[in-house]
Each structure stands twice: as structure tokens, then as C-alpha cells.
PDB file of C-alpha atoms and ligand atoms in Angstrom:
ATOM      1  CA  MET A   1     -50.436 -14.053  -9.617  1.00  0.00           C
ATOM      2  CA  ASN A   2     -46.816 -13.962 -10.817  1.00  0.00           C
ATOM      3  CA  ASN A   3     -46.951 -14.717 -14.678  1.00  0.00           C
ATOM      4  CA  GLN A   4     -43.253 -14.028 -14.796  1.00  0.00           C
ATOM      5  CA  ASN A   5     -42.094 -17.287 -15.558  1.00  0.00           C
ATOM      6  CA  TYR A   6     -45.167 -18.333 -17.994  1.00  0.00           C
ATOM      7  CA  ASP A   7     -44.004 -14.999 -19.911  1.00  0.00           C
ATOM      8  CA  LYS A   8     -40.939 -15.950 -20.384  1.00  0.00           C
ATOM      9  CA  LEU A   9     -41.657 -19.499 -21.219  1.00  0.00           C
ATOM     10  CA  LEU A  10     -44.213 -18.305 -23.847  1.00  0.00           C
ATOM     11  CA  ASP A  11     -41.885 -16.014 -25.323  1.00  0.00           C
ATOM     12  CA  LEU A  12     -39.412 -18.981 -25.768  1.00  0.00           C
ATOM     13  CA  PHE A  13     -42.384 -20.582 -27.325  1.00  0.00           C
ATOM     14  CA  GLN A  14     -43.205 -17.923 -29.741  1.00  0.00           C
ATOM     15  CA  ASN A  15     -39.735 -17.416 -30.671  1.00  0.00           C
ATOM     16  CA  ARG A  16     -39.225 -21.028 -31.583  1.00  0.00           C
ATOM     17  CA  ARG A  17     -40.024 -21.228 -35.444  1.00  0.00           C
ATOM     18  CA  SER A  18     -38.777 -23.816 -37.941  1.00  0.00           C
ATOM     19  CA  CYS A  19     -35.528 -21.952 -39.877  1.00  0.00           C
ATOM     20  CA  ARG A  20     -34.881 -23.162 -43.315  1.00  0.00           C
ATOM     21  CA  ARG A  21     -31.579 -20.757 -43.840  1.00  0.00           C
ATOM     22  CA  PHE A  22     -28.750 -20.864 -41.732  1.00  0.00           C
ATOM     23  CA  LYS A  23     -25.543 -18.938 -41.383  1.00  0.00           C
ATOM     24  CA  SER A  24     -22.371 -21.415 -42.042  1.00  0.00           C
ATOM     25  CA  ASP A  25     -20.772 -20.628 -38.929  1.00  0.00           C
ATOM     26  CA  PRO A  26     -19.879 -23.420 -37.021  1.00  0.00           C
ATOM     27  CA  VAL A  27     -22.128 -24.462 -33.798  1.00  0.00           C
ATOM     28  CA  PRO A  28     -19.982 -25.239 -30.851  1.00  0.00           C
ATOM     29  CA  GLU A  29     -20.164 -28.674 -29.575  1.00  0.00           C
ATOM     30  CA  GLU A  30     -21.056 -27.161 -25.957  1.00  0.00           C
ATOM     31  CA  MET A  31     -24.132 -25.937 -27.655  1.00  0.00           C
ATOM     32  CA  ILE A  32     -25.261 -29.120 -29.598  1.00  0.00           C
ATOM     33  CA  LEU A  33     -24.611 -30.915 -26.090  1.00  0.00           C
ATOM     34  CA  LYS A  34     -27.238 -28.820 -24.138  1.00  0.00           C
ATOM     35  CA  ILE A  35     -29.608 -29.102 -26.838  1.00  0.00           C
ATOM     36  CA  ILE A  36     -29.624 -32.807 -26.099  1.00  0.00           C
ATOM     37  CA  ASP A  37     -29.154 -32.812 -22.749  1.00  0.00           C
ATOM     38  CA  ALA A  38     -32.392 -30.938 -22.552  1.00  0.00           C
ATOM     39  CA  ALA A  39     -34.068 -33.669 -24.439  1.00  0.00           C
ATOM     40  CA  ARG A  40     -33.185 -36.191 -21.404  1.00  0.00           C
ATOM     41  CA  TRP A  41     -35.419 -34.164 -19.525  1.00  0.00           C
ATOM     42  CA  ALA A  42     -38.513 -34.849 -22.324  1.00  0.00           C
ATOM     43  CA  PRO A  43     -41.201 -36.999 -20.354  1.00  0.00           C
ATOM     44  CA  SER A  44     -41.484 -40.452 -21.972  1.00  0.00           C
ATOM     45  CA  GLY A  45     -44.280 -42.838 -21.240  1.00  0.00           C
ATOM     46  CA  PHE A  46     -43.314 -44.944 -18.047  1.00  0.00           C
ATOM     47  CA  ASN A  47     -40.210 -43.191 -17.936  1.00  0.00           C
ATOM     48  CA  THR A  48     -38.834 -45.419 -20.897  1.00  0.00           C
ATOM     49  CA  GLN A  49     -36.521 -42.964 -22.477  1.00  0.00           C
ATOM     50  CA  PRO A  50     -36.172 -44.708 -25.638  1.00  0.00           C
ATOM     51  CA  TRP A  51     -33.832 -42.146 -27.878  1.00  0.00           C
ATOM     52  CA  GLU A  52     -30.446 -42.180 -29.267  1.00  0.00           C
ATOM     53  CA  PHE A  53     -28.937 -39.124 -30.870  1.00  0.00           C
ATOM     54  CA  VAL A  54     -26.414 -39.049 -33.896  1.00  0.00           C
ATOM     55  CA  VAL A  55     -24.749 -35.786 -34.578  1.00  0.00           C
ATOM     56  CA  LEU A  56     -23.813 -34.961 -37.875  1.00  0.00           C
ATOM     57  CA  ARG A  57     -21.053 -32.074 -38.395  1.00  0.00           C
ATOM     58  CA  GLU A  58     -18.611 -33.117 -41.343  1.00  0.00           C
ATOM     59  CA  ASP A  59     -19.716 -32.236 -44.580  1.00  0.00           C
ATOM     60  CA  ARG A  60     -18.954 -36.002 -45.856  1.00  0.00           C
ATOM     61  CA  CYS A  61     -21.939 -37.235 -43.382  1.00  0.00           C
ATOM     62  CA  ARG A  62     -24.221 -34.573 -43.807  1.00  0.00           C
ATOM     63  CA  ASN A  63     -23.845 -34.689 -47.486  1.00  0.00           C
ATOM     64  CA  GLU A  64     -24.757 -37.941 -47.762  1.00  0.00           C
ATOM     65  CA  ILE A  65     -27.900 -37.338 -46.240  1.00  0.00           C
ATOM     66  CA  VAL A  66     -29.015 -35.071 -48.653  1.00  0.00           C
ATOM     67  CA  ARG A  67     -28.091 -37.702 -50.968  1.00  0.00           C
ATOM     68  CA  ILE A  68     -30.027 -40.345 -49.525  1.00  0.00           C
ATOM     69  CA  THR A  69     -33.011 -38.376 -49.381  1.00  0.00           C
ATOM     70  CA  ALA A  70     -33.043 -36.034 -52.909  1.00  0.00           C
ATOM     71  CA  SER A  71     -35.415 -38.119 -54.555  1.00  0.00           C
ATOM     72  CA  TYR A  72     -37.852 -37.894 -51.838  1.00  0.00           C
ATOM     73  CA  TRP A  73     -39.306 -34.399 -52.687  1.00  0.00           C
ATOM     74  CA  GLU A  74     -39.765 -35.644 -56.414  1.00  0.00           C
ATOM     75  CA  ASP A  75     -41.557 -38.308 -55.563  1.00  0.00           C
ATOM     76  CA  CYS A  76     -44.004 -35.649 -53.177  1.00  0.00           C
ATOM     77  CA  VAL A  77     -44.501 -33.465 -55.893  1.00  0.00           C
ATOM     78  CA  GLU A  78     -45.661 -35.912 -58.497  1.00  0.00           C
ATOM     79  CA  MET A  79     -47.961 -37.562 -55.609  1.00  0.00           C
ATOM     80  CA  GLU A  80     -49.614 -33.957 -55.533  1.00  0.00           C
ATOM     81  CA  LYS A  81     -51.743 -34.969 -58.652  1.00  0.00           C
ATOM     82  CA  ALA A  82     -53.735 -36.980 -56.089  1.00  0.00           C
ATOM     83  CA  ARG A  83     -54.873 -33.456 -54.448  1.00  0.00           C
ATOM     84  CA  ALA A  84     -58.128 -32.328 -54.300  1.00  0.00           C
ATOM     85  CA  ASP A  85     -59.061 -29.074 -56.182  1.00  0.00           C
ATOM     86  CA  TRP A  86     -60.755 -27.566 -53.416  1.00  0.00           C
ATOM     87  CA  GLN A  87     -57.333 -27.420 -51.416  1.00  0.00           C
ATOM     88  CA  GLY A  88     -55.985 -24.894 -53.763  1.00  0.00           C
ATOM     89  CA  ARG A  89     -52.522 -24.889 -55.651  1.00  0.00           C
ATOM     90  CA  LYS A  90     -50.539 -28.226 -55.347  1.00  0.00           C
ATOM     91  CA  TRP A  91     -47.102 -28.355 -54.110  1.00  0.00           C
ATOM     92  CA  GLU A  92     -44.449 -27.402 -56.572  1.00  0.00           C
ATOM     93  CA  LEU A  93     -41.569 -26.365 -54.251  1.00  0.00           C
ATOM     94  CA  LYS A  94     -38.551 -28.124 -53.527  1.00  0.00           C
ATOM     95  CA  GLY A  95     -38.905 -29.159 -49.944  1.00  0.00           C
ATOM     96  CA  MET A  96     -41.479 -27.753 -47.540  1.00  0.00           C
ATOM     97  CA  THR A  97     -40.612 -24.250 -47.317  1.00  0.00           C
ATOM     98  CA  ASN A  98     -42.575 -21.180 -46.819  1.00  0.00           C
ATOM     99  CA  GLU A  99     -39.187 -19.377 -47.398  1.00  0.00           C
ATOM    100  CA  PRO A 100     -36.165 -19.777 -49.575  1.00  0.00           C
ATOM    101  CA  GLY A 101     -34.244 -22.107 -47.709  1.00  0.00           C
ATOM    102  CA  ASP A 102     -31.975 -24.639 -47.690  1.00  0.00           C
ATOM    103  CA  TYR A 103     -31.582 -27.084 -44.998  1.00  0.00           C
ATOM    104  CA  SER A 104     -28.191 -28.421 -46.588  1.00  0.00           C
ATOM    105  CA  GLN A 105     -26.364 -25.521 -45.594  1.00  0.00           C
ATOM    106  CA  ALA A 106     -27.297 -26.351 -41.832  1.00  0.00           C
ATOM    107  CA  PRO A 107     -23.784 -26.789 -40.551  1.00  0.00           C
ATOM    108  CA  VAL A 108     -25.121 -29.623 -37.822  1.00  0.00           C
ATOM    109  CA  TYR A 109     -27.549 -32.271 -38.171  1.00  0.00           C
ATOM    110  CA  ILE A 110     -28.935 -34.206 -35.395  1.00  0.00           C
ATOM    111  CA  ILE A 111     -30.779 -37.559 -36.177  1.00  0.00           C
ATOM    112  CA  LEU A 112     -32.933 -38.788 -33.533  1.00  0.00           C
ATOM    113  CA  PHE A 113     -33.472 -42.517 -33.226  1.00  0.00           C
ATOM    114  CA  GLY A 114     -35.989 -44.273 -31.215  1.00  0.00           C
ATOM    115  CA  ASP A 115     -35.147 -47.714 -29.523  1.00  0.00           C
ATOM    116  CA  SER A 116     -38.097 -49.775 -29.150  1.00  0.00           C
ATOM    117  CA  ARG A 117     -36.556 -52.244 -26.848  1.00  0.00           C
ATOM    118  CA  TYR A 118     -36.925 -49.735 -23.991  1.00  0.00           C
ATOM    119  CA  LEU A 119     -40.834 -50.059 -24.352  1.00  0.00           C
ATOM    120  CA  ASP A 120     -40.307 -53.810 -22.812  1.00  0.00           C
ATOM    121  CA  ALA A 121     -40.174 -51.547 -19.557  1.00  0.00           C
ATOM    122  CA  LEU A 122     -44.236 -50.522 -20.031  1.00  0.00           C
ATOM    123  CA  PRO A 123     -46.986 -52.295 -18.348  1.00  0.00           C
ATOM    124  CA  MET A 124     -48.157 -55.791 -19.694  1.00  0.00           C
ATOM    125  CA  GLY A 125     -51.549 -53.988 -20.628  1.00  0.00           C
ATOM    126  CA  VAL A 126     -50.128 -51.125 -22.765  1.00  0.00           C
ATOM    127  CA  GLN A 127     -47.376 -53.449 -24.330  1.00  0.00           C
ATOM    128  CA  SER A 128     -50.330 -55.971 -25.464  1.00  0.00           C
ATOM    129  CA  ASP A 129     -52.244 -52.810 -27.599  1.00  0.00           C
ATOM    130  CA  HIS A 130     -50.362 -52.234 -30.472  1.00  0.00           C
ATOM    131  CA  HIS A 131     -51.486 -48.900 -31.405  1.00  0.00           C
ATOM    132  CA  ARG A 132     -51.371 -47.365 -27.931  1.00  0.00           C
ATOM    133  CA  LYS A 133     -47.551 -48.780 -27.560  1.00  0.00           C
ATOM    134  CA  ARG A 134     -46.652 -47.075 -31.033  1.00  0.00           C
ATOM    135  CA  LEU A 135     -48.582 -43.679 -29.620  1.00  0.00           C
ATOM    136  CA  ILE A 136     -46.381 -43.778 -26.526  1.00  0.00           C
ATOM    137  CA  TYR A 137     -43.252 -44.298 -28.058  1.00  0.00           C
ATOM    138  CA  GLN A 138     -43.791 -41.758 -30.922  1.00  0.00           C
ATOM    139  CA  SER A 139     -45.137 -39.259 -28.398  1.00  0.00           C
ATOM    140  CA  SER A 140     -41.883 -39.829 -26.088  1.00  0.00           C
ATOM    141  CA  LEU A 141     -39.917 -39.037 -29.179  1.00  0.00           C
ATOM    142  CA  ALA A 142     -41.946 -36.015 -30.252  1.00  0.00           C
ATOM    143  CA  ASN A 143     -41.097 -34.778 -26.585  1.00  0.00           C
ATOM    144  CA  ALA A 144     -37.448 -35.133 -26.811  1.00  0.00           C
ATOM    145  CA  PHE A 145     -37.446 -33.531 -30.376  1.00  0.00           C
ATOM    146  CA  SER A 146     -39.400 -30.513 -29.019  1.00  0.00           C
ATOM    147  CA  TYR A 147     -37.377 -30.064 -26.195  1.00  0.00           C
ATOM    148  CA  MET A 148     -34.549 -29.832 -28.608  1.00  0.00           C
ATOM    149  CA  GLN A 149     -36.244 -27.305 -30.851  1.00  0.00           C
ATOM    150  CA  LEU A 150     -36.748 -24.958 -27.309  1.00  0.00           C
ATOM    151  CA  ALA A 151     -33.284 -25.359 -26.237  1.00  0.00           C
ATOM    152  CA  ALA A 152     -31.708 -24.400 -29.690  1.00  0.00           C
ATOM    153  CA  THR A 153     -34.350 -21.222 -29.870  1.00  0.00           C
ATOM    154  CA  SER A 154     -33.007 -20.712 -26.571  1.00  0.00           C
ATOM    155  CA  LEU A 155     -29.453 -20.656 -27.476  1.00  0.00           C
ATOM    156  CA  GLY A 156     -29.911 -18.493 -30.122  1.00  0.00           C
ATOM    157  CA  LEU A 157     -29.897 -21.136 -32.989  1.00  0.00           C
ATOM    158  CA  GLY A 158     -32.636 -21.764 -35.621  1.00  0.00           C
ATOM    159  CA  ALA A 159     -33.517 -25.304 -36.278  1.00  0.00           C
ATOM    160  CA  GLN A 160     -35.522 -27.165 -38.586  1.00  0.00           C
ATOM    161  CA  TRP A 161     -37.624 -30.315 -38.670  1.00  0.00           C
ATOM    162  CA  TYR A 162     -36.643 -32.558 -41.648  1.00  0.00           C
ATOM    163  CA  SER A 163     -39.010 -35.300 -42.055  1.00  0.00           C
ATOM    164  CA  ALA A 164     -37.757 -37.073 -45.520  1.00  0.00           C
ATOM    165  CA  VAL A 165     -35.313 -39.259 -43.397  1.00  0.00           C
ATOM    166  CA  GLN A 166     -38.152 -41.193 -42.111  1.00  0.00           C
ATOM    167  CA  THR A 167     -39.227 -43.069 -45.559  1.00  0.00           C
ATOM    168  CA  PRO A 168     -38.315 -46.414 -46.041  1.00  0.00           C
ATOM    169  CA  LYS A 169     -35.702 -45.642 -48.281  1.00  0.00           C
ATOM    170  CA  SER A 170     -34.299 -42.924 -46.541  1.00  0.00           C
ATOM    171  CA  ALA A 171     -34.460 -44.602 -42.709  1.00  0.00           C
ATOM    172  CA  LEU A 172     -33.139 -48.210 -44.156  1.00  0.00           C
ATOM    173  CA  LEU A 173     -29.732 -46.302 -45.940  1.00  0.00           C
ATOM    174  CA  ILE A 174     -29.135 -43.813 -43.452  1.00  0.00           C
ATOM    175  CA  LYS A 175     -28.907 -46.582 -40.616  1.00  0.00           C
ATOM    176  CA  ASP A 176     -27.042 -48.314 -43.086  1.00  0.00           C
ATOM    177  CA  PHE A 177     -24.733 -45.369 -43.732  1.00  0.00           C
ATOM    178  CA  LEU A 178     -24.527 -44.365 -39.628  1.00  0.00           C
ATOM    179  CA  GLY A 179     -24.148 -48.116 -38.363  1.00  0.00           C
ATOM    180  CA  VAL A 180     -27.327 -47.522 -36.530  1.00  0.00           C
ATOM    181  CA  PRO A 181     -29.045 -51.190 -35.805  1.00  0.00           C
ATOM    182  CA  GLN A 182     -32.212 -51.425 -38.221  1.00  0.00           C
ATOM    183  CA  ASP A 183     -34.292 -52.303 -35.842  1.00  0.00           C
ATOM    184  CA  PHE A 184     -33.883 -48.857 -34.853  1.00  0.00           C
ATOM    185  CA  ASP A 185     -36.424 -46.162 -35.930  1.00  0.00           C
ATOM    186  CA  VAL A 186     -35.768 -43.047 -37.182  1.00  0.00           C
ATOM    187  CA  TYR A 187     -37.785 -40.294 -35.581  1.00  0.00           C
ATOM    188  CA  ASP A 188     -36.879 -37.389 -37.403  1.00  0.00           C
ATOM    189  CA  MET A 189     -33.834 -35.076 -38.738  1.00  0.00           C
ATOM    190  CA  MET A 190     -33.046 -31.350 -36.766  1.00  0.00           C
ATOM    191  CA  ALA A 191     -31.016 -29.003 -39.063  1.00  0.00           C
ATOM    192  CA  LEU A 192     -29.768 -26.872 -36.593  1.00  0.00           C
ATOM    193  CA  GLY A 193     -27.239 -23.685 -37.259  1.00  0.00           C
ATOM    194  CA  PHE A 194     -27.177 -19.887 -36.500  1.00  0.00           C
ATOM    195  CA  PRO A 195     -30.547 -18.278 -38.191  1.00  0.00           C
ATOM    196  CA  ALA A 196     -29.893 -16.179 -41.679  1.00  0.00           C
ATOM    197  CA  ILE A 197     -33.439 -15.121 -41.625  1.00  0.00           C
ATOM    198  CA  THR A 198     -36.339 -14.346 -39.677  1.00  0.00           C
ATOM    199  CA  PRO A 199     -39.667 -16.725 -40.036  1.00  0.00           C
ATOM    200  CA  PRO A 200     -42.479 -14.770 -41.359  1.00  0.00           C
ATOM    201  CA  LYS A 201     -45.609 -15.129 -38.988  1.00  0.00           C
ATOM    202  CA  LYS A 202     -47.790 -17.986 -39.233  1.00  0.00           C
ATOM    203  CA  PRO A 203     -51.359 -18.422 -39.467  1.00  0.00           C
ATOM    204  CA  LEU A 204     -52.375 -19.362 -35.895  1.00  0.00           C
ATOM    205  CA  ARG A 205     -56.206 -20.960 -34.815  1.00  0.00           C
ATOM    206  CA  LYS A 206     -57.351 -18.744 -32.163  1.00  0.00           C
ATOM    207  CA  LEU A 207     -57.839 -19.628 -28.400  1.00  0.00           C
ATOM    208  CA  GLU A 208     -61.354 -18.935 -28.006  1.00  0.00           C
ATOM    209  CA  GLU A 209     -61.620 -21.229 -30.978  1.00  0.00           C
ATOM    210  CA  ILE A 210     -60.205 -24.001 -29.635  1.00  0.00           C
ATOM    211  CA  VAL A 211     -61.317 -23.920 -25.899  1.00  0.00           C
ATOM    212  CA  HIS A 212     -64.211 -26.279 -24.708  1.00  0.00           C
ATOM    213  CA  TRP A 213     -65.261 -25.903 -21.118  1.00  0.00           C
ATOM    214  CA  GLU A 214     -66.728 -28.709 -19.244  1.00  0.00           C
ATOM    215  CA  ASP A 215     -70.202 -30.548 -20.859  1.00  0.00           C
ATOM    216  CA  GLY A 216     -72.822 -29.836 -23.340  1.00  0.00           C
ATOM    217  CA  ASN A 217     -70.004 -28.899 -26.390  1.00  0.00           C
ATOM    218  CA  GLU A 218     -72.408 -30.053 -29.181  1.00  0.00           C
ATOM    219  CA  GLY A 219     -72.472 -27.658 -32.060  1.00  0.00           C
ATOM    220  CA  CYS A 220     -69.154 -25.880 -30.560  1.00  0.00           C
ATOM    221  CA  PHE A 221     -66.384 -27.233 -32.805  1.00  0.00           C
ATOM    222  CA  PRO A 222     -65.921 -25.955 -36.279  1.00  0.00           C
ATOM    223  CA  THR A 223     -68.143 -27.069 -39.047  1.00  0.00           C
ATOM    224  CA  ASP A 224     -66.544 -28.687 -42.187  1.00  0.00           C
ATOM    225  CA  GLU A 225     -66.770 -25.172 -43.803  1.00  0.00           C
ATOM    226  CA  LYS A 226     -64.497 -23.528 -41.357  1.00  0.00           C
ATOM    227  CA  VAL A 227     -62.223 -26.460 -41.291  1.00  0.00           C
ATOM    228  CA  ARG A 228     -61.970 -26.608 -44.948  1.00  0.00           C
ATOM    229  CA  ASP A 229     -60.943 -22.912 -44.745  1.00  0.00           C
ATOM    230  CA  PHE A 230     -58.260 -23.336 -42.123  1.00  0.00           C
ATOM    231  CA  VAL A 231     -56.741 -25.828 -44.479  1.00  0.00           C
ATOM    232  CA  LYS A 232     -56.995 -23.567 -47.933  1.00  0.00           C
ATOM    233  CA  LYS A 233     -55.109 -20.883 -44.959  1.00  0.00           C
ATOM    234  CA  THR A 234     -52.354 -22.823 -43.740  1.00  0.00           C
ATOM    235  CA  ARG A 235     -51.625 -24.401 -47.126  1.00  0.00           C
ATOM    236  CA  ALA A 236     -51.425 -21.186 -49.093  1.00  0.00           C
ATOM    237  CA  TRP A 237     -49.037 -20.020 -45.942  1.00  0.00           C
ATOM    238  CA  VAL A 238     -46.903 -22.743 -45.939  1.00  0.00           C
ATOM    239  CA  THR A 239     -46.578 -23.110 -50.108  1.00  0.00           C
ATOM    240  CA  GLY A 240     -45.898 -19.312 -49.361  1.00  0.00           C
ATOM    241  CA  VAL A 241     -49.044 -17.710 -51.512  1.00  0.00           C
ATOM    242  CA  HIS A 242     -49.573 -15.270 -48.969  1.00  0.00           C
ATOM    243  CA  LYS A 243     -47.015 -15.168 -46.831  1.00  0.00           C
ATOM    244  CA  LYS A 244     -46.790 -11.730 -46.246  1.00  0.00           C
ATOM    245  CA  LYS A 245     -50.650 -11.670 -45.994  1.00  0.00           C
ATOM    246  CA  ALA A 246     -50.240 -14.158 -42.486  1.00  0.00           C
ATOM    247  CA  ALA A 247     -51.735 -12.823 -39.634  1.00  0.00           C
ATOM    248  CA  GLU A 248     -50.921 -14.095 -35.627  1.00  0.00           C
TER     249      GLU A 248
HETATM  250  C1  FMN B   1     -43.757 -34.076 -36.970  1.00  0.00           C
HETATM  251  C2  FMN B   1     -43.598 -32.587 -37.912  1.00  0.00           C
HETATM  252  C3  FMN B   1     -42.788 -32.975 -39.297  1.00  0.00           C
HETATM  253  C4  FMN B   1     -41.995 -31.698 -40.092  1.00  0.00           C
HETATM  254  N1  FMN B   1     -41.515 -32.096 -41.019  1.00  0.00           N
HETATM  255  C5  FMN B   1     -41.212 -30.651 -41.632  1.00  0.00           C
HETATM  256  C6  FMN B   1     -40.399 -30.931 -42.979  1.00  0.00           C
HETATM  257  O1  FMN B   1     -39.594 -32.416 -43.061  1.00  0.00           O
HETATM  258  N2  FMN B   1     -39.604 -30.078 -43.391  1.00  0.00           N
HETATM  259  C7  FMN B   1     -39.813 -29.022 -43.133  1.00  0.00           C
HETATM  260  O2  FMN B   1     -39.208 -27.961 -43.637  1.00  0.00           O
HETATM  261  N3  FMN B   1     -40.791 -28.967 -42.074  1.00  0.00           N
HETATM  262  C8  FMN B   1     -41.493 -29.227 -41.079  1.00  0.00           C
HETATM  263  N4  FMN B   1     -41.964 -29.212 -40.015  1.00  0.00           N
HETATM  264  C9  FMN B   1     -42.124 -27.823 -39.680  1.00  0.00           C
HETATM  265  C10 FMN B   1     -43.690 -27.750 -39.748  1.00  0.00           C
HETATM  266  O3  FMN B   1     -43.764 -26.592 -41.035  1.00  0.00           O
HETATM  267  C11 FMN B   1     -43.677 -26.288 -39.104  1.00  0.00           C
HETATM  268  O4  FMN B   1     -43.661 -26.312 -37.537  1.00  0.00           O
HETATM  269  C12 FMN B   1     -45.018 -25.802 -39.321  1.00  0.00           C
HETATM  270  O5  FMN B   1     -45.575 -24.940 -40.603  1.00  0.00           O
HETATM  271  C13 FMN B   1     -45.194 -24.536 -38.828  1.00  0.00           C
HETATM  272  O6  FMN B   1     -44.237 -23.167 -38.521  1.00  0.00           O
HETATM  273  P1  FMN B   1     -43.041 -22.861 -36.989  1.00  0.00           P
HETATM  274  O7  FMN B   1     -42.330 -24.297 -36.892  1.00  0.00           O
HETATM  275  O8  FMN B   1     -42.214 -21.909 -37.766  1.00  0.00           O
HETATM  276  O9  FMN B   1     -43.989 -22.504 -35.887  1.00  0.00           O
HETATM  277  C14 FMN B   1     -42.374 -30.472 -39.442  1.00  0.00           C
HETATM  278  C15 FMN B   1     -43.322 -30.014 -38.074  1.00  0.00           C
HETATM  279  C16 FMN B   1     -43.649 -31.244 -37.089  1.00  0.00           C
HETATM  280  C17 FMN B   1     -44.331 -30.904 -36.143  1.00  0.00           C
END
């Protein structure tokens, strides 16, 4: 069996890591367009393609996004008071980061918006099921976003998800600032640029632990204790406690 295509693809997947520190070098427009062109090819539920992309390169625009979302992390840190003790230390860091980083320094932001009007193309059986309709919409946008991430990696660029744009306050003000209709949904924002660091290895759940064949899988899924162990491990990694210990 010739695995060359798979090997290349896996290599791309393994190289795609969240990058949270960027060089100030500008990203050529051609690269930005290639990234969005790749996203156009993402699968979407019933080929609805419910997406729009807004690219921000000017300091004026990027700074406004930083300003609008600034209070998000303060709220997040305060809400950590409610975290159960067994999970380990609470968030203290500014931003979701496991290495020193600052998305605000990225020279390009791409915000992906969803336009739910395209969901009119869904079969009526799906449209009448609010939960499923929402899932199809979110999954389609997630696919587009993942394609963007992979395209960025293939071009030697680094990218970070920046979900603070999704809060009601951020979404409202960002749409107002950008002149995007309020009926649109903010899916997520990609901070993009040439990477200034190599991300640390991340804890990865093992293949044999997550694959289950055929029937009779009773007792094969992780116990509560095992899940809790992983929750502790991945939280420790994300919050930076054990960043040097992270294994494959
Ligand atoms: C839906 C989603 C939302 C995310 N939001 C953020 C975010 O707001 N800030 C951030 O720094 N990383 C964010 N991430 C990136 C994850 O933290 C990251 O993918 C994860 O820790 C694994 O690391 P890796 O991307 O380097 O493989 C998000 C990822 C996903 C899939």
C-alpha cells in the first residue's frame, strides 16, 4: 500500500499547532487569499457554505478587536473560583496560552462569520430540528476554520484560534465596528503571522485507547478516574505547569 499521500497529510496535521507568538513581518496578501481559498473547499452540511471572512491587517482595526475583547479574560479568571478543586490549579494566565505569547502582535486577523440564511437550503426535516440545524451550521464553520489552519501551516505560517470574539459583548461590538450585519454569527477569529516560536509537544490520547471495533464494547471506554486523570494532565499542560514534560 502506498502511504505517501497519507504520510504527507499526517505530517501537515502534526505540524499544525497553535502558535501564539508571531514575527512582525507582514503576511503577503496572496497567502491570505490562499488560506481563505482553501476554506472554500471545506465540506458543509448540504453544501450550504454559510461563511464570510473578514481580514484585518491595519493596526487601527486589530487594536479595536483587542480593546473590545480585553475584559474577557478578567471575567474568565474570576469565574475560575467555581472550578472543582480536584482539577488542579485555576487559570491565572492572561489568555489561553501554554507558552509566552501575545496574539495581539499577529499582523493579520481573519474573522470567520456564519450567515444562517444559507441554512434555508437544508431539507425541511433538518430545519425543523433546531439542535441538529445548529450542529450542522457549527460543524460546517468548524471545517472551514480547520481548513484555514491547515492551509496556514502548509504555507509556513502560524495561527491561533481566538475565541474571545464569540462572547455576546464582543460579537455585538465587533459586528458593529466591522459593518457586519448583526444577524451574522461570529464563529471564531484566527490570529495569523510568521511563527516566532515552536509550540511545545502536547499530551495526546493514545490511538488504541480511543478506537473501538464492532460491538461488545462494554467496559472498553475510560473509567471516570481515567478521564479525570486526562483532564488534570491536559489542564496542567495548557496552563503551563508541566509544559516540559508533555509527551507524544
Ligand atoms: C474550538 C476551539 C477554540 C479554541 N479557542 C482558543 C482560544 O480562544 N485561544 C487559544 O489560545 N487557543 C484556542 N484554541 C486552541 C487550543 O487551545 C489548541 O488547539 C489545543 O490546546 C491543542 O493545541 P494545538 O492546537 O497546538 O494542537 C481553540 C481550539 C479550538 C478547537
